[in-house]
């Protein structure tokens, strides 16, 4: 008897186990391929020839993996009898072997089909979760960008307001310096030149500020600059220019006593009136008009003092004593 005739699987259990394991793996592979084809077959109908091969390989790999992962779990509650499909068959019933073999193939295909779907859904959920996280991050980033843009806008606005305020302060300082030079006693030619230079500097600061101000949204500051500009233009003998500014300003604030008074004075100097009574009426109105602005009330009191004391050189001889007494009566009432 030669070696091969005396060889028996029952005498070599390790070899028997390996052969049966390999045999079952092949059967499971076959079932897994069927399941993966069934799962993904309809999608491949719309694929191009270039992408189809790659997708088939990917689908089979996932299906086979799913089968090996899910089959033991499925077989545990469907009671697959592994003993009936072990080699050699010997006296086992061929019908039982075939029945269990088909069941193994079927379970492998089902495991591949369901497992592929399960993993596919898990992948989709993971992808959706990642997309959701990215969307949330994008929303946060957009919110952060929007906040930064708004903050940057506010900083620019504050910087602009600071520059405007600084220019107004510089213009006022230049006017005050010019007044100090022009009020010196005795007044020298150098003092007059210095005062003229300070007034010109003030106009430069005012013009720079007017360029920065939005006269629609910040009209109060814009008008504030214009009032100061009219004051300076009068001091540099451009009364005509000052009068034009006052005419524009008084259209928006016809109850402002300072504007009314300056309008009368500038019209008198430029001789833009038909009757002197027009000038007198404007000054009287400036001294008696009701105003709700406290700063206007304070300045109005100073104007009353100037007129009644005849200390304003522009209108020093405009009113006689009777007219001044009439103004006093109107003020008291």
Coordinates of C-alpha atoms in Angstrom, one line a residue:
X1 CA 0.0 0.0 0.0
X2 CA 1.5 3.3 -1.0
X3 CA 1.4 6.6 0.9
X4 CA -1.6 8.2 -0.9
X5 CA -3.8 5.1 -0.5
X6 CA -3.2 5.0 3.2
X7 CA -3.8 8.8 3.7
X8 CA -7.0 9.7 5.6
X9 CA -8.3 13.2 6.7
X10 CA -9.5 11.7 10.0
X11 CA -5.9 10.8 10.8
X12 CA -4.7 14.5 10.2
X13 CA -7.2 16.8 12.0
X14 CA -5.2 19.9 11.3
X15 CA -5.2 19.4 7.6
X16 CA -8.9 18.6 7.7
X17 CA -9.7 21.8 9.5
X18 CA -7.7 23.9 7.1
X19 CA -9.3 22.3 4.0
X20 CA -12.8 22.7 5.4
X21 CA -12.0 26.3 6.4
X22 CA -10.7 27.0 2.9
X23 CA -13.7 25.3 1.3
X24 CA -16.2 27.4 3.4
X25 CA -14.3 30.6 2.6
X26 CA -14.7 29.9 -1.1
X27 CA -18.5 29.3 -0.6
X28 CA -18.9 32.5 1.4
X29 CA -16.9 34.4 -1.2
X30 CA -19.3 33.2 -3.9
X31 CA -22.3 34.2 -1.9
X32 CA -20.8 37.5 -1.0
X33 CA -20.1 38.3 -4.7
X34 CA -23.7 37.6 -5.6
X35 CA -25.0 39.8 -2.8
X36 CA -22.7 42.7 -3.7
X37 CA -23.8 42.5 -7.3
X38 CA -27.4 42.5 -6.4
X39 CA -26.9 45.5 -4.1
X40 CA -25.0 47.7 -6.5
X41 CA -26.1 46.4 -9.9
X42 CA -28.7 49.1 -10.6
X43 CA -26.2 51.9 -10.0
X44 CA -23.7 50.6 -12.5
X45 CA -26.3 50.9 -15.3
X46 CA -25.7 54.7 -15.3
X47 CA -21.9 54.5 -15.0
X48 CA -19.4 55.0 -17.8
X49 CA -17.1 52.3 -18.8
X50 CA -14.1 54.1 -17.3
X51 CA -15.6 54.2 -13.8
X52 CA -17.5 50.9 -13.8
X53 CA -14.5 48.6 -13.2
X54 CA -13.3 50.7 -10.2
X55 CA -16.8 50.7 -8.7
X56 CA -17.2 47.0 -9.2
X57 CA -13.9 46.3 -7.4
X58 CA -14.9 48.6 -4.6
X59 CA -18.4 47.1 -4.3
X60 CA -17.1 43.5 -4.2
X61 CA -14.5 44.4 -1.6
X62 CA -17.1 45.9 0.7
X63 CA -19.6 43.1 0.1
X64 CA -17.0 40.4 0.9
X65 CA -16.0 42.2 4.0
X66 CA -19.6 42.7 5.1
X67 CA -20.3 39.0 4.5
X68 CA -17.5 37.8 6.7
X69 CA -18.4 40.3 9.4
X70 CA -22.2 39.8 9.4
X71 CA -22.5 36.1 8.5
X72 CA -21.7 34.6 12.0
X73 CA -24.3 36.9 13.5
X74 CA -27.0 35.9 11.0
X75 CA -26.1 32.2 11.1
X76 CA -26.4 32.2 14.9
X77 CA -30.2 32.8 14.9
X78 CA -30.9 30.9 11.6
X79 CA -29.3 27.8 13.0
X80 CA -26.9 27.0 10.1
X81 CA -25.5 23.5 10.7
X82 CA -21.8 23.7 10.0
X83 CA -21.3 20.0 10.7
X84 CA -23.5 18.9 7.7
X85 CA -21.2 20.8 5.3
X86 CA -17.9 19.5 6.5
X87 CA -15.7 17.3 4.3
X88 CA -15.5 14.4 3.7
X89 CA -19.3 13.8 3.3
X90 CA -19.0 10.1 4.1
X91 CA -22.4 8.8 5.3
X92 CA -24.0 12.2 5.6
X93 CA -27.0 12.7 3.5
X94 CA -26.2 14.4 0.2
X95 CA -29.5 16.3 0.3
X96 CA -28.7 17.8 3.7
X97 CA -25.2 18.8 2.5
X98 CA -26.7 20.5 -0.6
X99 CA -29.4 22.2 1.4
X100 CA -27.0 23.6 4.0
X101 CA -24.6 24.6 1.2
X102 CA -27.3 26.6 -0.5
X103 CA -28.2 28.1 2.8
X104 CA -24.6 29.1 3.4
X105 CA -24.4 30.7 0.0
X106 CA -27.8 32.5 0.6
X107 CA -26.7 33.7 4.0
X108 CA -23.4 35.0 2.6
X109 CA -25.3 36.9 -0.1
X110 CA -27.8 38.3 2.4
X111 CA -24.9 39.3 4.8
X112 CA -23.2 41.0 1.9
X113 CA -26.3 42.7 0.7
X114 CA -27.5 43.9 4.2
X115 CA -24.0 44.5 5.5
X116 CA -23.1 46.6 2.5
X117 CA -26.2 48.7 3.0
X118 CA -25.5 49.0 6.7
X119 CA -21.9 50.1 6.1
X120 CA -23.1 52.4 3.3
X121 CA -25.6 54.0 5.6
X122 CA -23.0 54.4 8.3
X123 CA -20.7 56.0 5.9
X124 CA -23.4 58.3 4.7
X125 CA -24.3 59.2 8.3
X126 CA -20.7 59.9 9.1
X127 CA -20.3 62.0 5.9
X128 CA -23.5 63.8 6.7
X129 CA -22.3 64.4 10.3
X130 CA -19.0 65.7 9.0
X131 CA -20.8 68.0 6.4
X132 CA -23.1 69.2 9.2
X133 CA -20.1 70.0 11.4
X134 CA -18.4 71.8 8.4
X135 CA -21.7 73.8 7.8
X136 CA -21.8 74.7 11.5
X137 CA -18.2 75.8 11.4
X138 CA -18.8 77.8 8.2
X139 CA -21.8 79.5 9.9
X140 CA -19.6 80.3 12.9
X141 CA -16.8 81.5 10.6
X142 CA -19.3 83.7 8.7
X143 CA -20.6 85.0 12.0
X144 CA -17.1 85.7 13.2
X145 CA -16.2 87.4 9.9
X146 CA -19.4 89.5 10.1
X147 CA -18.6 90.5 13.6
X148 CA -15.1 91.4 12.7
X149 CA -16.4 93.4 9.7
X150 CA -18.9 95.2 11.9
X151 CA -16.2 95.8 14.6
X152 CA -13.8 97.1 11.9
X153 CA -16.6 99.4 10.6
X154 CA -17.2 100.8 14.1
X155 CA -13.5 101.4 14.6
X156 CA -13.3 103.2 11.3
X157 CA -16.3 105.3 12.3
X158 CA -14.8 106.2 15.6
X159 CA -11.5 107.1 14.0
X160 CA -13.4 109.3 11.5
X161 CA -15.3 111.0 14.3
X162 CA -12.1 111.6 16.3
X163 CA -10.4 113.1 13.3
X164 CA -13.4 115.4 12.7
X165 CA -13.5 116.5 16.3
X166 CA -9.7 117.1 16.3
X167 CA -10.0 119.3 13.2
X168 CA -12.7 121.4 14.8
X169 CA -10.6 121.8 17.9
X170 CA -7.6 122.9 15.8
X171 CA -9.8 125.4 13.9
X172 CA -11.2 126.9 17.1
X173 CA -7.7 127.1 18.7
X174 CA -6.5 128.9 15.5
X175 CA -9.4 131.4 15.7
X176 CA -8.7 132.1 19.4
X177 CA -5.0 132.6 18.7
X178 CA -5.9 135.0 15.9
X179 CA -8.2 136.9 18.2
X180 CA -5.5 137.2 20.8
X181 CA -3.1 138.6 18.1
X182 CA -5.7 141.1 16.8
X183 CA -6.7 142.4 20.2
X184 CA -3.2 143.3 21.3
X185 CA -2.6 146.9 22.3
X186 CA -0.7 148.4 20.7
X187 CA -1.5 146.4 17.5
X188 CA 1.6 146.0 15.4
X189 CA 1.8 145.0 11.7
X190 CA 3.4 141.7 12.8
X191 CA 0.4 141.0 15.0
X192 CA -2.0 141.7 12.1
X193 CA 0.0 139.3 9.9
X194 CA 0.0 136.6 12.6
X195 CA -3.7 137.0 13.1
X196 CA -4.3 136.7 9.4
X197 CA -2.2 133.5 9.3
X198 CA -4.1 131.9 12.1
X199 CA -7.5 132.7 10.4
X200 CA -6.2 131.1 7.2
X201 CA -5.0 128.0 9.2
X202 CA -8.5 127.8 10.7
X203 CA -10.2 127.9 7.3
X204 CA -7.8 125.1 6.2
X205 CA -8.8 122.9 9.2
X206 CA -12.5 123.7 8.6
X207 CA -12.4 122.7 4.9
X208 CA -10.6 119.5 5.7
X209 CA -13.3 118.6 8.3
X210 CA -16.1 119.4 5.8
X211 CA -14.6 117.0 3.4
X212 CA -14.8 114.2 5.9
X213 CA -18.3 114.8 7.2
X214 CA -21.4 113.2 5.6
X215 CA -23.7 116.2 5.6
X216 CA -26.8 114.0 5.3
X217 CA -26.2 111.7 8.3
X218 CA -24.1 114.1 10.4
X219 CA -25.7 117.4 9.4
X220 CA -25.3 118.9 12.9
X221 CA -21.6 118.6 12.8
X222 CA -21.5 119.8 9.2
X223 CA -23.5 122.9 10.2
X224 CA -21.3 123.5 13.2
X225 CA -18.3 123.7 10.9
X226 CA -20.1 126.1 8.6
X227 CA -21.0 128.4 11.4
X228 CA -17.4 128.6 12.4
X229 CA -16.3 129.1 8.8
X230 CA -18.7 132.0 8.3
X231 CA -17.3 133.6 11.5
X232 CA -13.7 133.3 10.2
X233 CA -14.6 134.5 6.7
X234 CA -16.0 137.7 8.1
X235 CA -12.7 138.3 10.0
X236 CA -10.7 137.9 6.8
X237 CA -13.0 140.4 5.1
X238 CA -14.9 137.8 3.0
X239 CA -18.3 139.0 4.4
X240 CA -20.0 138.0 1.1
X241 CA -18.9 134.4 1.5
X242 CA -20.0 134.4 5.2
X243 CA -23.4 135.8 4.2
X244 CA -23.9 133.0 1.7
X245 CA -23.2 130.4 4.3
X246 CA -25.6 132.0 6.8
X247 CA -28.4 132.1 4.2
X248 CA -28.0 128.3 3.7
X249 CA -27.9 127.6 7.4
X250 CA -30.9 129.7 8.4
X251 CA -33.1 127.7 5.9
X252 CA -32.7 124.7 8.3
X253 CA -32.9 126.6 11.6
X254 CA -34.8 129.9 11.3
X255 CA -35.2 130.2 15.0
X256 CA -31.5 130.3 15.8
X257 CA -30.8 133.7 17.3
X258 CA -27.1 133.7 16.4
X259 CA -27.8 132.9 12.8
X260 CA -30.5 135.6 12.6
X261 CA -28.2 138.2 14.2
X262 CA -25.3 137.3 11.9
X263 CA -27.6 137.4 8.9
X264 CA -28.6 141.0 9.8
X265 CA -25.0 142.1 10.4
X266 CA -23.7 140.6 7.2
X267 CA -26.5 142.0 5.1
X268 CA -25.9 145.4 6.6
X269 CA -22.2 145.3 5.8
X270 CA -22.8 144.0 2.3
X271 CA -25.7 146.5 1.9
X272 CA -28.0 143.7 0.8
X273 CA -31.3 145.2 1.9
X274 CA -34.0 147.4 0.5
X275 CA -34.9 149.2 3.7
X276 CA -32.8 149.6 6.9
X277 CA -36.0 148.6 8.8
X278 CA -35.4 145.0 7.4
X279 CA -32.1 144.9 9.3
X280 CA -33.5 146.3 12.5
X281 CA -36.4 143.8 12.4
X282 CA -34.0 140.9 12.0
X283 CA -31.9 142.0 15.0
X284 CA -35.0 142.5 17.1
X285 CA -36.1 139.0 16.2
X286 CA -32.7 137.6 17.1
X287 CA -33.0 139.2 20.6
X288 CA -36.5 138.1 21.3
X289 CA -37.1 134.8 19.4
X290 CA -37.9 131.8 21.7
X291 CA -35.4 129.0 21.6
X292 CA -35.3 125.6 23.3
X293 CA -31.6 125.2 23.0
X294 CA -29.9 126.2 26.2
X295 CA -26.6 127.0 24.4
X296 CA -28.6 129.4 22.2
X297 CA -30.2 131.0 25.2
X298 CA -26.8 131.7 26.7
X299 CA -25.5 133.3 23.5
X300 CA -28.8 135.2 23.0
X301 CA -28.2 136.9 26.4
X302 CA -24.8 138.0 25.2
X303 CA -26.2 139.4 22.0
X304 CA -28.8 141.4 24.0
X305 CA -26.0 142.8 26.1
X306 CA -24.0 143.7 23.0
X307 CA -26.9 145.5 21.3
X308 CA -28.2 147.4 24.3
X309 CA -24.7 148.5 25.4
X310 CA -23.8 149.4 21.8
X311 CA -20.5 147.5 21.9
X312 CA -20.9 145.8 18.6
X313 CA -19.1 148.0 16.1
X314 CA -21.1 146.6 13.1
X315 CA -24.4 148.0 14.4
X316 CA -23.2 150.6 16.9
X317 CA -25.3 153.5 15.5
X318 CA -28.1 151.4 14.0
X319 CA -30.7 151.9 16.8
X320 CA -31.6 155.2 18.6
X321 CA -32.4 155.3 22.3
X322 CA -36.2 155.0 21.7
X323 CA -35.7 151.9 19.6
X324 CA -33.4 150.3 22.2
X325 CA -36.0 151.0 24.9
X326 CA -38.6 149.3 22.8
X327 CA -36.3 146.3 22.5
X328 CA -35.9 146.2 26.3
X329 CA -39.6 146.2 26.7
X330 CA -40.0 143.3 24.2
X331 CA -37.4 141.3 26.0
X332 CA -39.0 141.8 29.4
X333 CA -42.4 140.7 28.1

